[in-house]
mmCIF file of C-alpha atoms in Angstrom:
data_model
loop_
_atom_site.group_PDB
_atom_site.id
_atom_site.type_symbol
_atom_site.label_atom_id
_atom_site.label_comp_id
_atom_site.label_asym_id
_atom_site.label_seq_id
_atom_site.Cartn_x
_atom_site.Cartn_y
_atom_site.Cartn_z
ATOM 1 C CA UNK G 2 128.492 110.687 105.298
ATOM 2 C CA UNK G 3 125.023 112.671 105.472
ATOM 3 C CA UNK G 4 122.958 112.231 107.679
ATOM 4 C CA UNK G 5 119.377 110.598 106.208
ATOM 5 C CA UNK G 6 116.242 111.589 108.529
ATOM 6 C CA UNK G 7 113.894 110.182 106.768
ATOM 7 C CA UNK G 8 113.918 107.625 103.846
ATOM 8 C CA UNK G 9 111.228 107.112 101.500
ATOM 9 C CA UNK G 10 111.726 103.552 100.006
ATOM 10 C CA UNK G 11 111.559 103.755 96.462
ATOM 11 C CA UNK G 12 111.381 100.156 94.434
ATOM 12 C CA UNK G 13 110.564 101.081 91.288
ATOM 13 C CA UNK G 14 106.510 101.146 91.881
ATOM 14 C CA UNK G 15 104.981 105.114 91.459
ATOM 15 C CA UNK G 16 106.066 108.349 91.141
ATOM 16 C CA UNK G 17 107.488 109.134 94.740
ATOM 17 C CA UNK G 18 107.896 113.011 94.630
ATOM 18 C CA UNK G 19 104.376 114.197 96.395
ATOM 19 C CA UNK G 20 105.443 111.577 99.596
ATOM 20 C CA UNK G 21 108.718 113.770 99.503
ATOM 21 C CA UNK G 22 107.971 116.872 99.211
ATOM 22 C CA UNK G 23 104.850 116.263 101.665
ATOM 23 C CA UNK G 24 107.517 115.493 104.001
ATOM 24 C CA UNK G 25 109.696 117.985 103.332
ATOM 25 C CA UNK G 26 107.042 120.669 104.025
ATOM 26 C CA UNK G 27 106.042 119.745 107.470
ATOM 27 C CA UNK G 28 109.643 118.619 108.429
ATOM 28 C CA UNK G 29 111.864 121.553 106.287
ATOM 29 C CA UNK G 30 114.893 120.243 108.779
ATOM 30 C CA UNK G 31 114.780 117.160 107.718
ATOM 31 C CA UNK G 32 117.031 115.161 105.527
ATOM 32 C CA UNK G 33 114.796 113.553 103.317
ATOM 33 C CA UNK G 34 115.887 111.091 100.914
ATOM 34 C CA UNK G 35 113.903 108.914 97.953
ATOM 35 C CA UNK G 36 116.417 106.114 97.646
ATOM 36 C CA UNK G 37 116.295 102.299 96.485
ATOM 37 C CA UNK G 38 119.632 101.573 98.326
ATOM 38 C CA UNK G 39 119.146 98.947 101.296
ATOM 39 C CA UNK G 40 122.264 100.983 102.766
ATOM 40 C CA UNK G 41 120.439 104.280 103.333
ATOM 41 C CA UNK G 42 116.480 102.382 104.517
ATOM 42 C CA UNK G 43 119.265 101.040 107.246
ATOM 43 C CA UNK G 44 121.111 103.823 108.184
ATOM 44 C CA UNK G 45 117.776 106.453 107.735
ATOM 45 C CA UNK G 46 116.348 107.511 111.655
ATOM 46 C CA UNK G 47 112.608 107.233 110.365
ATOM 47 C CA UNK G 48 111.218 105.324 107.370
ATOM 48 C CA UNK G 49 108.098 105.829 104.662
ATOM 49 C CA UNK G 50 107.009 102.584 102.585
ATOM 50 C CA UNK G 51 104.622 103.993 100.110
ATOM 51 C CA UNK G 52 104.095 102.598 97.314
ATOM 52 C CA UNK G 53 101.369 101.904 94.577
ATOM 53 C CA UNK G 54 100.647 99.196 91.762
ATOM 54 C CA UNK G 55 100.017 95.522 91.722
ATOM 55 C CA UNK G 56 101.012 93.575 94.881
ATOM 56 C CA UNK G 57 103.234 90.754 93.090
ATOM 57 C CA UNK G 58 105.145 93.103 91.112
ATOM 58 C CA UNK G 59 105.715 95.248 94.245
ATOM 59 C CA UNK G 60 106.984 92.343 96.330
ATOM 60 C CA UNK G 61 108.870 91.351 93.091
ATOM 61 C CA UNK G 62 110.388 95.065 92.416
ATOM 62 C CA UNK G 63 111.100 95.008 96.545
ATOM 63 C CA UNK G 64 113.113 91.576 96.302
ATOM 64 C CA UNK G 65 115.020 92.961 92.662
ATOM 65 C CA UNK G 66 116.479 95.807 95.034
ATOM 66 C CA UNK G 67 117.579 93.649 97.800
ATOM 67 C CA UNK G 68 115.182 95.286 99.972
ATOM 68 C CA UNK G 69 113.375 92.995 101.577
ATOM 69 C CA UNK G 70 115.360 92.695 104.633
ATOM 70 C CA UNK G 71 116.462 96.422 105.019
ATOM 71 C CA UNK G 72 112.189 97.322 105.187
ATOM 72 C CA UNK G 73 111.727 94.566 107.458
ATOM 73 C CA UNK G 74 114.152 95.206 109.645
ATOM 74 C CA UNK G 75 112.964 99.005 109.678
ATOM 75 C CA UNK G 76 109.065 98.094 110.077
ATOM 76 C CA UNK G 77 110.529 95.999 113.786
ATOM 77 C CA UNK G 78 113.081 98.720 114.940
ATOM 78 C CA UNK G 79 112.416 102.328 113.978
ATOM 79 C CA UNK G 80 109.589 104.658 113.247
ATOM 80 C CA UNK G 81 108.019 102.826 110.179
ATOM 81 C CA UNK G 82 105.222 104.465 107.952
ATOM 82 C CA UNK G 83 103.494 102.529 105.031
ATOM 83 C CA UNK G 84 101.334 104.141 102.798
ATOM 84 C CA UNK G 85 99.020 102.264 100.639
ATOM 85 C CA UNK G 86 100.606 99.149 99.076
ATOM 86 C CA UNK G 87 103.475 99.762 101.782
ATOM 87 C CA UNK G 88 100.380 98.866 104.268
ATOM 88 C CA UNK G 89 99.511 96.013 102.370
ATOM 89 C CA UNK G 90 102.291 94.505 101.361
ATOM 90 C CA UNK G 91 103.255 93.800 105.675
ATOM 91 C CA UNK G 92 100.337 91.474 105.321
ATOM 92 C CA UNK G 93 100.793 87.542 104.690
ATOM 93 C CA UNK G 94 98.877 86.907 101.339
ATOM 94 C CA UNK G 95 96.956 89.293 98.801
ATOM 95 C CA UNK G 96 93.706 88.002 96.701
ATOM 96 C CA UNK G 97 95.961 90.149 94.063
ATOM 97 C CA UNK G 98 98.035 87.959 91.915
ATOM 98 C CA UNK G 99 97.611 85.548 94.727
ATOM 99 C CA UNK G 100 101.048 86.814 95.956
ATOM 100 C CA UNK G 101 102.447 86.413 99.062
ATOM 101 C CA UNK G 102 103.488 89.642 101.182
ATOM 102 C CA UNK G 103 105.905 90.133 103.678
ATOM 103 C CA UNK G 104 104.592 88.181 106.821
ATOM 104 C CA UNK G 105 104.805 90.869 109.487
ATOM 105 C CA UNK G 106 101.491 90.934 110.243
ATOM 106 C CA UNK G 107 98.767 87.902 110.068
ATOM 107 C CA UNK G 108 96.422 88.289 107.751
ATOM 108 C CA UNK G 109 95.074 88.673 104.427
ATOM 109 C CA UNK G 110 94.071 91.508 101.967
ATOM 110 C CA UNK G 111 91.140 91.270 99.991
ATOM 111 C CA UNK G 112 89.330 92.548 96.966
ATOM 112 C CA UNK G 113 86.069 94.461 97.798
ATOM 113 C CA UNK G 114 82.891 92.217 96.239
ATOM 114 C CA UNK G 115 81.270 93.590 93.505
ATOM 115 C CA UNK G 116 77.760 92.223 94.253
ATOM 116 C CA UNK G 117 78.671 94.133 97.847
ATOM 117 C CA UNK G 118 79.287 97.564 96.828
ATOM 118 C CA UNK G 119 75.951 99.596 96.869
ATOM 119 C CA UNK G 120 75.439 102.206 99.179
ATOM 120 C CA UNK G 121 72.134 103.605 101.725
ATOM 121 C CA UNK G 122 70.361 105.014 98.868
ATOM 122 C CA UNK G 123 70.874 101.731 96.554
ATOM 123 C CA UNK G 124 73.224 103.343 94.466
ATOM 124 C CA UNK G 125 76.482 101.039 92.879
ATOM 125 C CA UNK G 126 79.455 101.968 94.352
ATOM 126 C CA UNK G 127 82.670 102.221 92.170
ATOM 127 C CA UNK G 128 85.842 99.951 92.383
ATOM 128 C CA UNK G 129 88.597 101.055 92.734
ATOM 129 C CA UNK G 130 87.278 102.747 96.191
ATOM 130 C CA UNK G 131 88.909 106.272 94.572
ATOM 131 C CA UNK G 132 88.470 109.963 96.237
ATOM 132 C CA UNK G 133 87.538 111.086 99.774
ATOM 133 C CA UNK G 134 86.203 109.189 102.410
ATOM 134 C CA UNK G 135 86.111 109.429 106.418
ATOM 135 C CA UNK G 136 88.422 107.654 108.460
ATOM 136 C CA UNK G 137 87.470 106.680 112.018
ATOM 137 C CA UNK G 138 90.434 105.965 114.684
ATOM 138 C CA UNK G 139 89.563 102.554 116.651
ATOM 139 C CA UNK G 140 90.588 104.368 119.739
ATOM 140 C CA UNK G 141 88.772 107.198 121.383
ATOM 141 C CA UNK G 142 90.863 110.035 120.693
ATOM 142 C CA UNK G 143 89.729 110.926 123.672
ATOM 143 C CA UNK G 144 91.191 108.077 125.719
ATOM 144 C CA UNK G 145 94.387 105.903 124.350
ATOM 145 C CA UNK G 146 94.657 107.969 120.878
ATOM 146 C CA UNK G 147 97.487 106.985 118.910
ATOM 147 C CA UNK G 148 100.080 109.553 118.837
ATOM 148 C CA UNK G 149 99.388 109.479 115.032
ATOM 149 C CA UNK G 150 96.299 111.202 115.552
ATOM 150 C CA UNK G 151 97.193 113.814 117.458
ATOM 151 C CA UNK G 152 94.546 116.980 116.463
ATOM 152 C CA UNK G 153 93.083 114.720 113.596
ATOM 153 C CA UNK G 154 89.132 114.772 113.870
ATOM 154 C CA UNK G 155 87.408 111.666 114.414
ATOM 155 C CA UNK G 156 86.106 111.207 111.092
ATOM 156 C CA UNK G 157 88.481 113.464 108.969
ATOM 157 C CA UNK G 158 88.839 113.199 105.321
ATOM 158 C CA UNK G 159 91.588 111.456 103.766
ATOM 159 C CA UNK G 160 92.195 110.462 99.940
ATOM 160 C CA UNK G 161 91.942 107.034 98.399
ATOM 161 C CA UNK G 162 92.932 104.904 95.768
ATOM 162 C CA UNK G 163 92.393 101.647 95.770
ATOM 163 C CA UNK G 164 90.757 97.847 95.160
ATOM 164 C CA UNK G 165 92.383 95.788 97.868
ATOM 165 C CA UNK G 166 92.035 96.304 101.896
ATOM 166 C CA UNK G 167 93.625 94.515 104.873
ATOM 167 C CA UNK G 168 92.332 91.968 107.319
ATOM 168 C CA UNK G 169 94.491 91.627 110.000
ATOM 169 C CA UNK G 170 93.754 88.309 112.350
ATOM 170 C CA UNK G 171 94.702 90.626 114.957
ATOM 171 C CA UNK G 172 92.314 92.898 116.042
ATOM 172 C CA UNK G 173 94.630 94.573 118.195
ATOM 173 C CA UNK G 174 96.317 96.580 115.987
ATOM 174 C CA UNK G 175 93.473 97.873 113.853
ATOM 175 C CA UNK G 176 93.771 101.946 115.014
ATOM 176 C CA UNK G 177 91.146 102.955 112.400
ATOM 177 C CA UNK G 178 88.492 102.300 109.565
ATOM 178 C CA UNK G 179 86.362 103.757 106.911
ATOM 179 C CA UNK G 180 83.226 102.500 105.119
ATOM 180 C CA UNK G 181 82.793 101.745 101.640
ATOM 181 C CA UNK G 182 80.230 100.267 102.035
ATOM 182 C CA UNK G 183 80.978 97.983 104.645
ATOM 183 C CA UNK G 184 83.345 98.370 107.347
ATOM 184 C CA UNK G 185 87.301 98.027 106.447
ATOM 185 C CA UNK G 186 90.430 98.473 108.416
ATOM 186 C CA UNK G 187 92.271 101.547 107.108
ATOM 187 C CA UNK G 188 95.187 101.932 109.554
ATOM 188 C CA UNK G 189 97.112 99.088 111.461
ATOM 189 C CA UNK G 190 99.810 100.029 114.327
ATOM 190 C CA UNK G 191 102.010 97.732 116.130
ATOM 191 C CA UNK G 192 104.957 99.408 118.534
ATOM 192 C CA UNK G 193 107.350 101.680 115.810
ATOM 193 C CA UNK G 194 104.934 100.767 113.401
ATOM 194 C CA UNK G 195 101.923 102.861 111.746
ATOM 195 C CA UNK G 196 100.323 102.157 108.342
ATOM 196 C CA UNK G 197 97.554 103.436 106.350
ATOM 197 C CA UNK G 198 95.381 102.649 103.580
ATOM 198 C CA UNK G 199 95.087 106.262 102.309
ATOM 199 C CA UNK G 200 97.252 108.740 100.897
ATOM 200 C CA UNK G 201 98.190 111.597 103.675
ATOM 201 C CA UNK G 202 100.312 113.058 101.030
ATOM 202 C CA UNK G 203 97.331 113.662 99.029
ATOM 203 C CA UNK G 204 94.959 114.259 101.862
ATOM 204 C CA UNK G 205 95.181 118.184 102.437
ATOM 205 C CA UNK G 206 95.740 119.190 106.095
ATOM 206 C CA UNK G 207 94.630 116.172 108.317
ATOM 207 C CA UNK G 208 97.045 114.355 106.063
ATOM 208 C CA UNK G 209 100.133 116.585 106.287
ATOM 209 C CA UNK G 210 99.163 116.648 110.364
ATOM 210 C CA UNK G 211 99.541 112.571 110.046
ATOM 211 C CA UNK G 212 102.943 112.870 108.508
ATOM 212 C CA UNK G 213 104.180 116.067 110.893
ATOM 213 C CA UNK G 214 103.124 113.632 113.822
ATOM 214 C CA UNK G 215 105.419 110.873 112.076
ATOM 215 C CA UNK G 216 108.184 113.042 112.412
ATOM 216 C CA UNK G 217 107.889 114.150 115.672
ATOM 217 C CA UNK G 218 106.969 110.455 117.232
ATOM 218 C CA UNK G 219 108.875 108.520 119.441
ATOM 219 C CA UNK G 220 107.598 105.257 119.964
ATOM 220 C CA UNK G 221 107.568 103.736 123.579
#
């Protein structure tokens, strides 16, 4: 039996090969597997939740797989990394489809306001929020970074694609934000746990840094 370093969770929702090979680039030793077997998200040392798509059939592709209890058992016990929808979908209830997520975290995730989104100059803003945009860790990262950042700017660039963002109840976790054009939390951590909004597979080099600092974490 093979050893599986890393699984990316597939369910059925987007094209999974640029999470992958993204991962495959900064960690070449790895064993990195796609797989929609609850088996292999168990017996995996590190696991990626990406995902894209409409919340309710995510959570509905998820349960089809039987792998509801294999991600949530992964998000509580081993390094965990959700990417997009796999950041959402921890919450407890999406605006989208007004589906219910998986409960880790309380909270909600919303749908950015229409009437809201106009920038400085007066200028409509597009939904969905799609293309680069800054990202700003909660933490100094010069005091109490998250490992996740390690030699990530303040205020790098990272690639987005989306119409939904999260709003945990729990301040505490937020680890960093963007604007668009109001304030929204882009990254939530929580012990073995990381997630982000954005795409790091798609986000040139501050993106594959995120995902070589994945490999090389060990939560405390």
């Amino acid at each position: 039996m093979s050893t599986i370093d890393i699984a990316v969770v597939d369910y059925g929702m987007g094209n999974l090969r640029s999470v992958s090979k993204a991962l495959e680039h900064v960690a070449p030793s790895k064993n990195v597997v796609v797989t929609s077997r609850p088996d292999d998200v168990a017996k995996a040392s590190r696991v990626v939740f990406p995902g894209q798509g409409a919340m309710p059939d995510c959570i509905k592709e998820l349960d089809a797989r039987g792998l509801r209890a294999a991600v949530l058992d992964a998000a509580q016990n081993k390094p965990f990394l959700g990417i997009c929808i796999g950041l959402q979908m921890l919450f407890e209830h999406s605006e989208e489809g007004d589906a219910a997520g998986l409960g880790l975290f309380k909270g909600s995730v919303k749908r950015f306001v229409t009437e809201n989104m106009v920038d400085a100059q007066g200028e409509k803003l597009k939904v969905p929020h799609m293309g680069w945009n800054q990202v700003y860790q909660h933490r100094s990262p010069d005091a109490n970074a998250h490992p996740l950042w390690h030699s990530i700017e303040d205020g790098a660039r990272f690639y987005y694609v989306h119409s939904y963002y999260v709003r945990p109840e729990d301040e505490g976790i937020i680890e960093g934000f963007t604007n668009y054009p109001e304030r929204f939390t882009c990254a939530v951590a929580k012990d073995n746990l990381f997630a982000v909004q954005f795409h790091p597979e798609k986000s040139a080099h501050a993106g594959l840094q995120l995902l070589s600092n994945f490999v090389s974490w060990t939560p405390k």
